PDB file of C-alpha atoms and ligand atoms in Angstrom:
ATOM      1  CA  MET A   1      10.213 -13.638 -24.123  1.00 79.00           C
ATOM      2  CA  PHE A   2      10.543 -10.203 -22.560  1.00 89.00           C
ATOM      3  CA  ASN A   3       9.457  -8.771 -19.234  1.00 96.00           C
ATOM      4  CA  LEU A   4       8.543  -5.234 -18.215  1.00 98.00           C
ATOM      5  CA  ILE A   5       8.221  -3.502 -14.858  1.00 98.00           C
ATOM      6  CA  LEU A   6       5.748  -0.664 -14.498  1.00 98.00           C
ATOM      7  CA  PHE A   7       6.924   1.514 -11.642  1.00 98.00           C
ATOM      8  CA  GLY A   8       5.613   4.614  -9.869  1.00 98.00           C
ATOM      9  CA  PRO A   9       3.936   5.934  -6.734  1.00 97.00           C
ATOM     10  CA  PRO A  10       0.416   4.910  -5.662  1.00 97.00           C
ATOM     11  CA  GLY A  11      -2.111   6.300  -8.124  1.00 97.00           C
ATOM     12  CA  SER A  12       0.437   6.988 -10.868  1.00 98.00           C
ATOM     13  CA  GLY A  13      -1.566   4.891 -13.338  1.00 97.00           C
ATOM     14  CA  LYS A  14       0.255   1.557 -13.193  1.00 98.00           C
ATOM     15  CA  GLY A  15      -2.958  -0.482 -13.150  1.00 96.00           C
ATOM     16  CA  THR A  16      -4.579   1.693 -15.823  1.00 97.00           C
ATOM     17  CA  GLN A  17      -1.658   1.445 -18.262  1.00 98.00           C
ATOM     18  CA  SER A  18      -0.992  -2.242 -17.518  1.00 98.00           C
ATOM     19  CA  GLU A  19      -4.395  -3.218 -18.875  1.00 97.00           C
ATOM     20  CA  LYS A  20      -3.565  -1.648 -22.231  1.00 98.00           C
ATOM     21  CA  LEU A  21       0.069  -2.772 -22.399  1.00 98.00           C
ATOM     22  CA  THR A  22      -0.689  -6.424 -21.672  1.00 97.00           C
ATOM     23  CA  VAL A  23      -3.146  -6.515 -24.577  1.00 97.00           C
ATOM     24  CA  LYS A  24      -0.814  -4.795 -27.043  1.00 97.00           C
ATOM     25  CA  TYR A  25       2.295  -6.857 -26.206  1.00 96.00           C
ATOM     26  CA  ASN A  26       0.531 -10.103 -25.260  1.00 96.00           C
ATOM     27  CA  LEU A  27       2.077 -10.190 -21.789  1.00 97.00           C
ATOM     28  CA  LYS A  28       0.787 -11.811 -18.609  1.00 97.00           C
ATOM     29  CA  HIS A  29      -0.261  -9.071 -16.152  1.00 97.00           C
ATOM     30  CA  LEU A  30       1.050  -9.649 -12.622  1.00 97.00           C
ATOM     31  CA  SER A  31      -0.259  -6.989 -10.229  1.00 97.00           C
ATOM     32  CA  THR A  32       0.650  -7.695  -6.614  1.00 97.00           C
ATOM     33  CA  GLY A  33      -2.089  -5.246  -5.540  1.00 96.00           C
ATOM     34  CA  ASP A  34      -4.720  -7.239  -7.488  1.00 96.00           C
ATOM     35  CA  LEU A  35      -3.360 -10.588  -6.237  1.00 96.00           C
ATOM     36  CA  LEU A  36      -3.532  -9.334  -2.634  1.00 96.00           C
ATOM     37  CA  ARG A  37      -7.056  -7.899  -3.032  1.00 95.00           C
ATOM     38  CA  ASN A  38      -8.113 -11.246  -4.484  1.00 95.00           C
ATOM     39  CA  GLU A  39      -6.773 -13.051  -1.392  1.00 95.00           C
ATOM     40  CA  ILE A  40      -8.646 -10.558   0.835  1.00 95.00           C
ATOM     41  CA  GLN A  41     -11.879 -11.095  -1.076  1.00 95.00           C
ATOM     42  CA  ASN A  42     -11.510 -14.867  -0.689  1.00 96.00           C
ATOM     43  CA  ASN A  43     -10.889 -14.435   3.024  1.00 96.00           C
ATOM     44  CA  THR A  44      -7.696 -16.534   2.976  1.00 95.00           C
ATOM     45  CA  PRO A  45      -5.136 -16.441   5.842  1.00 94.00           C
ATOM     46  CA  LEU A  46      -2.723 -14.635   3.489  1.00 94.00           C
ATOM     47  CA  GLY A  47      -5.451 -12.084   2.646  1.00 95.00           C
ATOM     48  CA  ASN A  48      -6.253 -11.468   6.313  1.00 95.00           C
ATOM     49  CA  GLU A  49      -2.575 -10.864   7.056  1.00 95.00           C
ATOM     50  CA  ALA A  50      -2.193  -8.540   4.025  1.00 95.00           C
ATOM     51  CA  GLN A  51      -5.273  -6.506   4.901  1.00 95.00           C
ATOM     52  CA  LYS A  52      -3.821  -5.424   8.254  1.00 95.00           C
ATOM     53  CA  HIS A  53      -0.912  -3.755   6.455  1.00 96.00           C
ATOM     54  CA  MET A  54      -2.848  -2.376   3.475  1.00 96.00           C
ATOM     55  CA  ASN A  55      -5.456  -0.716   5.710  1.00 94.00           C
ATOM     56  CA  LYS A  56      -2.688   1.323   7.327  1.00 95.00           C
ATOM     57  CA  GLY A  57      -1.158   2.308   3.993  1.00 96.00           C
ATOM     58  CA  HIS A  58       1.874   0.105   4.648  1.00 97.00           C
ATOM     59  CA  LEU A  59       3.554  -2.429   2.405  1.00 97.00           C
ATOM     60  CA  VAL A  60       2.770  -6.102   2.917  1.00 97.00           C
ATOM     61  CA  PRO A  61       5.819  -8.136   4.190  1.00 97.00           C
ATOM     62  CA  ASP A  62       8.296  -9.132   1.475  1.00 97.00           C
ATOM     63  CA  GLU A  63       8.048 -12.889   2.045  1.00 95.00           C
ATOM     64  CA  VAL A  64       4.278 -12.841   1.404  1.00 95.00           C
ATOM     65  CA  VAL A  65       4.566 -10.921  -1.856  1.00 97.00           C
ATOM     66  CA  ILE A  66       7.640 -12.784  -3.149  1.00 96.00           C
ATOM     67  CA  GLY A  67       5.913 -16.139  -2.519  1.00 93.00           C
ATOM     68  CA  MET A  68       2.877 -14.980  -4.504  1.00 94.00           C
ATOM     69  CA  ILE A  69       4.988 -13.847  -7.464  1.00 95.00           C
ATOM     70  CA  SER A  70       7.048 -17.011  -7.440  1.00 94.00           C
ATOM     71  CA  SER A  71       3.955 -19.220  -7.725  1.00 91.00           C
ATOM     72  CA  ALA A  72       2.440 -16.942 -10.392  1.00 94.00           C
ATOM     73  CA  LEU A  73       5.624 -17.343 -12.493  1.00 93.00           C
ATOM     74  CA  ASP A  74       5.481 -21.114 -12.095  1.00 92.00           C
ATOM     75  CA  SER A  75       1.808 -21.202 -13.094  1.00 93.00           C
ATOM     76  CA  ASN A  76       2.474 -19.453 -16.422  1.00 91.00           C
ATOM     77  CA  PRO A  77       5.441 -21.294 -17.978  1.00 86.00           C
ATOM     78  CA  LYS A  78       4.457 -20.725 -21.612  1.00 87.00           C
ATOM     79  CA  CYS A  79       3.543 -17.036 -21.745  1.00 90.00           C
ATOM     80  CA  ASN A  80       5.183 -14.425 -23.960  1.00 91.00           C
ATOM     81  CA  GLY A  81       6.497 -12.510 -20.961  1.00 94.00           C
ATOM     82  CA  PHE A  82       5.306 -10.755 -17.809  1.00 97.00           C
ATOM     83  CA  LEU A  83       4.293  -7.216 -17.006  1.00 98.00           C
ATOM     84  CA  PHE A  84       5.051  -6.618 -13.330  1.00 98.00           C
ATOM     85  CA  ASP A  85       2.702  -3.963 -11.934  1.00 98.00           C
ATOM     86  CA  GLY A  86       3.485  -2.706  -8.429  1.00 96.00           C
ATOM     87  CA  PHE A  87       6.303  -5.220  -7.989  1.00 98.00           C
ATOM     88  CA  PRO A  88       9.117  -5.023  -6.948  1.00 98.00           C
ATOM     89  CA  ARG A  89       8.460  -2.398  -4.262  1.00 98.00           C
ATOM     90  CA  THR A  90      11.489  -3.007  -2.003  1.00 97.00           C
ATOM     91  CA  ALA A  91      15.175  -3.813  -2.543  1.00 95.00           C
ATOM     92  CA  ALA A  92      14.588  -7.365  -1.215  1.00 96.00           C
ATOM     93  CA  GLN A  93      11.767  -7.897  -3.735  1.00 97.00           C
ATOM     94  CA  ALA A  94      14.016  -6.651  -6.575  1.00 96.00           C
ATOM     95  CA  LYS A  95      16.772  -9.104  -5.625  1.00 95.00           C
ATOM     96  CA  ALA A  96      14.264 -11.963  -5.384  1.00 96.00           C
ATOM     97  CA  LEU A  97      12.879 -11.108  -8.820  1.00 96.00           C
ATOM     98  CA  ASP A  98      16.388 -11.131 -10.323  1.00 94.00           C
ATOM     99  CA  ARG A  99      16.929 -14.628  -8.956  1.00 95.00           C
ATOM    100  CA  LEU A 100      13.552 -15.925 -10.175  1.00 94.00           C
ATOM    101  CA  LEU A 101      14.048 -14.534 -13.687  1.00 94.00           C
ATOM    102  CA  GLU A 102      17.615 -15.789 -13.881  1.00 92.00           C
ATOM    103  CA  LEU A 103      16.292 -19.328 -13.376  1.00 87.00           C
ATOM    104  CA  LYS A 104      14.005 -18.764 -16.370  1.00 85.00           C
ATOM    105  CA  ASN A 105      16.702 -17.030 -18.409  1.00 85.00           C
ATOM    106  CA  ALA A 106      14.175 -14.222 -19.005  1.00 87.00           C
ATOM    107  CA  PRO A 107      15.587 -10.760 -18.234  1.00 90.00           C
ATOM    108  CA  ILE A 108      13.814  -7.444 -17.707  1.00 95.00           C
ATOM    109  CA  LEU A 109      13.644  -5.376 -20.908  1.00 95.00           C
ATOM    110  CA  ALA A 110      12.890  -2.111 -19.088  1.00 97.00           C
ATOM    111  CA  MET A 111      11.544  -0.534 -15.951  1.00 98.00           C
ATOM    112  CA  LEU A 112       9.056   2.117 -17.047  1.00 98.00           C
ATOM    113  CA  ALA A 113       8.752   4.717 -14.279  1.00 98.00           C
ATOM    114  CA  LEU A 114       5.681   6.965 -14.288  1.00 98.00           C
ATOM    115  CA  GLU A 115       6.279  10.474 -12.917  1.00 98.00           C
ATOM    116  CA  VAL A 116       3.259  12.199 -11.346  1.00 98.00           C
ATOM    117  CA  SER A 117       3.097  15.117  -8.888  1.00 98.00           C
ATOM    118  CA  GLU A 118       1.936  14.434  -5.331  1.00 97.00           C
ATOM    119  CA  THR A 119      -1.058  16.781  -5.675  1.00 96.00           C
ATOM    120  CA  GLU A 120      -2.270  14.850  -8.722  1.00 97.00           C
ATOM    121  CA  LEU A 121      -1.734  11.460  -6.977  1.00 97.00           C
ATOM    122  CA  ILE A 122      -3.857  12.479  -3.991  1.00 96.00           C
ATOM    123  CA  LYS A 123      -6.570  13.895  -6.260  1.00 96.00           C
ATOM    124  CA  ARG A 124      -6.758  10.679  -8.320  1.00 96.00           C
ATOM    125  CA  LEU A 125      -6.825   8.318  -5.336  1.00 95.00           C
ATOM    126  CA  LEU A 126      -9.497  10.295  -3.466  1.00 94.00           C
ATOM    127  CA  LYS A 127     -11.587  10.321  -6.642  1.00 94.00           C
ATOM    128  CA  ARG A 128     -11.204   6.552  -7.052  1.00 93.00           C
ATOM    129  CA  GLY A 129     -12.089   6.151  -3.360  1.00 93.00           C
ATOM    130  CA  GLU A 130     -15.549   7.628  -4.057  1.00 92.00           C
ATOM    131  CA  THR A 131     -16.458   4.520  -6.049  1.00 91.00           C
ATOM    132  CA  SER A 132     -13.822   1.770  -5.595  1.00 87.00           C
ATOM    133  CA  GLY A 133     -14.830   0.627  -2.124  1.00 85.00           C
ATOM    134  CA  ARG A 134     -11.092   0.383  -1.385  1.00 85.00           C
ATOM    135  CA  SER A 135     -10.497   1.334   2.242  1.00 83.00           C
ATOM    136  CA  ASP A 136      -6.956   2.512   1.400  1.00 89.00           C
ATOM    137  CA  ASP A 137      -8.311   5.057  -1.132  1.00 91.00           C
ATOM    138  CA  ASN A 138     -10.966   6.978   0.744  1.00 85.00           C
ATOM    139  CA  ASN A 139      -8.933   8.445   3.576  1.00 90.00           C
ATOM    140  CA  ASP A 140      -6.547  11.344   3.044  1.00 92.00           C
ATOM    141  CA  SER A 141      -4.134  10.323   5.824  1.00 94.00           C
ATOM    142  CA  ILE A 142      -3.862   6.689   4.594  1.00 95.00           C
ATOM    143  CA  ILE A 143      -3.165   7.949   1.076  1.00 96.00           C
ATOM    144  CA  ARG A 144      -0.403  10.226   2.430  1.00 96.00           C
ATOM    145  CA  GLU A 145       1.024   7.285   4.384  1.00 96.00           C
ATOM    146  CA  ARG A 146       1.115   5.191   1.180  1.00 97.00           C
ATOM    147  CA  ILE A 147       3.052   7.969  -0.547  1.00 97.00           C
ATOM    148  CA  GLU A 148       5.444   8.219   2.457  1.00 97.00           C
ATOM    149  CA  GLU A 149       5.927   4.448   2.377  1.00 97.00           C
ATOM    150  CA  TYR A 150       6.769   4.744  -1.322  1.00 97.00           C
ATOM    151  CA  HIS A 151       9.498   7.313  -0.536  1.00 97.00           C
ATOM    152  CA  ARG A 152      10.791   5.273   2.432  1.00 97.00           C
ATOM    153  CA  LYS A 153      11.000   1.856   0.798  1.00 97.00           C
ATOM    154  CA  THR A 154      10.251   1.900  -2.919  1.00 97.00           C
ATOM    155  CA  THR A 155      12.112   4.760  -4.645  1.00 95.00           C
ATOM    156  CA  SER A 156      15.428   2.959  -3.999  1.00 93.00           C
ATOM    157  CA  VAL A 157      14.235   0.087  -6.225  1.00 96.00           C
ATOM    158  CA  ALA A 158      14.787   2.365  -9.251  1.00 95.00           C
ATOM    159  CA  GLU A 159      18.481   2.647  -8.255  1.00 93.00           C
ATOM    160  CA  HIS A 160      18.787  -1.134  -8.530  1.00 92.00           C
ATOM    161  CA  TYR A 161      17.644  -1.025 -12.175  1.00 95.00           C
ATOM    162  CA  LYS A 162      19.480   2.221 -12.994  1.00 95.00           C
ATOM    163  CA  GLN A 163      22.756   0.384 -12.495  1.00 91.00           C
ATOM    164  CA  ALA A 164      21.657  -2.050 -15.200  1.00 90.00           C
ATOM    165  CA  LYS A 165      20.551   0.911 -17.415  1.00 93.00           C
ATOM    166  CA  LYS A 166      16.984  -0.384 -17.496  1.00 96.00           C
ATOM    167  CA  VAL A 167      15.108   2.651 -16.124  1.00 97.00           C
ATOM    168  CA  VAL A 168      13.033   4.823 -18.461  1.00 97.00           C
ATOM    169  CA  MET A 169      11.234   7.842 -17.005  1.00 97.00           C
ATOM    170  CA  VAL A 170       7.850   8.609 -18.579  1.00 98.00           C
ATOM    171  CA  LYS A 171       5.589  11.584 -17.799  1.00 98.00           C
ATOM    172  CA  GLY A 172       2.495  10.114 -16.115  1.00 98.00           C
ATOM    173  CA  GLU A 173       0.282  13.212 -16.421  1.00 98.00           C
ATOM    174  CA  GLY A 174      -1.892  13.847 -19.460  1.00 97.00           C
ATOM    175  CA  SER A 175      -4.570  11.674 -21.046  1.00 98.00           C
ATOM    176  CA  VAL A 176      -4.438   7.880 -20.592  1.00 98.00           C
ATOM    177  CA  ASP A 177      -3.897   7.522 -24.370  1.00 98.00           C
ATOM    178  CA  GLU A 178      -1.054  10.046 -24.473  1.00 98.00           C
ATOM    179  CA  ILE A 179       0.758   8.245 -21.657  1.00 98.00           C
ATOM    180  CA  PHE A 180       0.129   4.881 -23.317  1.00 98.00           C
ATOM    181  CA  ALA A 181       1.632   6.177 -26.599  1.00 98.00           C
ATOM    182  CA  ALA A 182       4.737   7.429 -24.754  1.00 98.00           C
ATOM    183  CA  LEU A 183       5.183   4.042 -23.022  1.00 98.00           C
ATOM    184  CA  CYS A 184       4.782   2.119 -26.306  1.00 98.00           C
ATOM    185  CA  LYS A 185       7.359   4.334 -28.014  1.00 97.00           C
ATOM    186  CA  GLU A 186       9.924   3.485 -25.338  1.00 97.00           C
ATOM    187  CA  ILE A 187       9.118  -0.240 -25.397  1.00 97.00           C
ATOM    188  CA  ASP A 188       9.212  -0.440 -29.200  1.00 96.00           C
ATOM    189  CA  SER A 189      12.591   1.261 -29.379  1.00 94.00           C
ATOM    190  CA  ARG A 190      13.996  -1.293 -26.939  1.00 92.00           C
ATOM    191  CA  ILE A 191      12.427  -4.275 -28.725  1.00 90.00           C
ATOM    192  CA  ASN A 192      13.910  -3.020 -32.010  1.00 80.00           C
ATOM    193  CA  THR A 193      17.358  -2.566 -30.486  1.00 77.00           C
ATOM    194  CA  LYS A 194      17.190  -6.109 -29.113  1.00 66.00           C
ATOM    195  CA  ALA A 195      16.077  -7.626 -32.453  1.00 58.00           C
TER     196      ALA A 195
HETATM  197  P1  LIG B 201      -1.551  -1.266  -5.936  1.00 52.12           P
HETATM  198  O1  LIG B 201      -2.792  -2.011  -6.164  1.00 52.12           O
HETATM  199  O2  LIG B 201      -0.288  -1.735  -6.595  1.00 52.12           O
HETATM  200  O3  LIG B 201      -1.833   0.097  -6.617  1.00 52.12           O
HETATM  201  P2  LIG B 201      -1.936   1.591  -6.433  1.00 52.12           P
HETATM  202  O4  LIG B 201      -0.722   1.957  -5.681  1.00 52.12           O
HETATM  203  O5  LIG B 201      -3.260   1.900  -5.836  1.00 52.12           O
HETATM  204  O6  LIG B 201      -1.895   2.383  -7.809  1.00 52.12           O
HETATM  205  P3  LIG B 201      -1.835   2.336  -9.401  1.00 52.12           P
HETATM  206  O7  LIG B 201      -0.603   3.082  -9.853  1.00 52.12           O
HETATM  207  O8  LIG B 201      -2.013   0.958  -9.939  1.00 52.12           O
HETATM  208  O9  LIG B 201      -3.081   3.239  -9.793  1.00 52.12           O
HETATM  209  P4  LIG B 201      -4.185   3.186 -10.921  1.00 52.12           P
HETATM  210  O10 LIG B 201      -3.692   2.901 -12.292  1.00 52.12           O
HETATM  211  O11 LIG B 201      -5.259   2.294 -10.440  1.00 52.12           O
HETATM  212  O12 LIG B 201      -1.222  -1.156  -4.350  1.00 52.12           O
HETATM  213  C1  LIG B 201      -2.177  -1.185  -3.314  1.00 52.12           C
HETATM  214  C2  LIG B 201      -1.560  -1.650  -1.971  1.00 52.12           C
HETATM  215  O13 LIG B 201      -1.222  -3.069  -2.058  1.00 52.12           O
HETATM  216  C3  LIG B 201      -0.237  -1.009  -1.541  1.00 52.12           C
HETATM  217  O14 LIG B 201      -0.451   0.214  -0.834  1.00 52.12           O
HETATM  218  C4  LIG B 201       0.372  -2.115  -0.606  1.00 52.12           C
HETATM  219  O15 LIG B 201      -0.174  -2.086   0.692  1.00 52.12           O
HETATM  220  C5  LIG B 201      -0.045  -3.399  -1.281  1.00 52.12           C
HETATM  221  N1  LIG B 201       1.000  -3.928  -2.199  1.00 52.12           N
HETATM  222  C6  LIG B 201       0.874  -4.040  -3.559  1.00 52.12           C
HETATM  223  N2  LIG B 201       2.016  -4.533  -4.094  1.00 52.12           N
HETATM  224  C7  LIG B 201       2.883  -4.726  -3.069  1.00 52.12           C
HETATM  225  C8  LIG B 201       4.233  -5.194  -3.004  1.00 52.12           C
HETATM  226  N3  LIG B 201       4.916  -5.550  -4.091  1.00 52.12           N
HETATM  227  N4  LIG B 201       4.834  -5.269  -1.781  1.00 52.12           N
HETATM  228  C9  LIG B 201       4.175  -4.930  -0.664  1.00 52.12           C
HETATM  229  N5  LIG B 201       2.889  -4.467  -0.654  1.00 52.12           N
HETATM  230  C10 LIG B 201       2.245  -4.365  -1.849  1.00 52.12           C
HETATM  231  O16 LIG B 201      -4.682   4.694 -10.943  1.00 52.12           O
HETATM  232  C11 LIG B 201      -5.235   5.337  -9.828  1.00 52.12           C
HETATM  233  C12 LIG B 201      -6.414   6.217 -10.238  1.00 52.12           C
HETATM  234  O17 LIG B 201      -5.987   7.217 -11.162  1.00 52.12           O
HETATM  235  C13 LIG B 201      -7.519   5.425 -10.950  1.00 52.12           C
HETATM  236  O18 LIG B 201      -8.757   5.829 -10.450  1.00 52.12           O
HETATM  237  C14 LIG B 201      -7.373   5.815 -12.418  1.00 52.12           C
HETATM  238  O19 LIG B 201      -8.607   5.823 -13.103  1.00 52.12           O
HETATM  239  C15 LIG B 201      -6.792   7.219 -12.329  1.00 52.12           C
HETATM  240  N6  LIG B 201      -5.921   7.514 -13.460  1.00 52.12           N
HETATM  241  C16 LIG B 201      -5.029   6.669 -14.039  1.00 52.12           C
HETATM  242  N7  LIG B 201      -4.395   7.294 -15.070  1.00 52.12           N
HETATM  243  C17 LIG B 201      -4.883   8.574 -15.104  1.00 52.12           C
HETATM  244  C18 LIG B 201      -4.627   9.724 -15.939  1.00 52.12           C
HETATM  245  N8  LIG B 201      -3.734   9.693 -16.941  1.00 52.12           N
HETATM  246  N9  LIG B 201      -5.294  10.868 -15.690  1.00 52.12           N
HETATM  247  C19 LIG B 201      -6.206  10.930 -14.677  1.00 52.12           C
HETATM  248  N10 LIG B 201      -6.519   9.879 -13.859  1.00 52.12           N
HETATM  249  C20 LIG B 201      -5.859   8.714 -14.073  1.00 52.12           C
END
């Protein structure tokens, strides 16, 4: 079993690349963004709480997100490994994930960090906002707030994994296939070293 974290600012392509990586490596995709949007769509109390934060471009409280991930891990005891997409996003989430994975004796193979310029991020998210129906994508100031929130609370998560020498920086600009090939090269070299 091996686990990967796909890391990067909003719009860096985490969701896009996760779809391809989970197929190639037979991993269970855990996107906290998708899990939260699912709760919102189902009009659950958790979804209603999450929506208030997401609509402002803010992160959802740690305890909500950690609880969701913990039950998703428990619901998939037999999978080949997990691809965490958009999680962890705070230092508290990173510590909680360490504890949860320790219990399963299933460490993180790598944190793959996508690097994309701010101009490109804003362009991509506004473009997605034209069709996605996502209220956090179609407003320039909410998008900027999401990027600010990333700098305030999320960039430090990479430091946590740098200490364990797990962080791999990958250029997130170029075609989807080029970026996918670069990610696979990094993953394969780590799987081969482990074997
Ligand atoms: P998320 O759903 O995680 O995702 P995202 O930040 O919108 O971006 P992602 O990087 O996945 O972008 P994508 O591939 O789709 O977060 C949404 C919100 O949920 C957060 O703001 C927060 O409020 C909440 N949340 C989620 N997780 C949380 C957590 N752990 N703790 C607290 N709160 C949490 O790509 C974006 C666009 O770019 C797409 O349209 C795509 O087609 C395009 N694109 C992708 N790759 C491209 C390429 N190479 N070239 C050109 N365009 C590309």
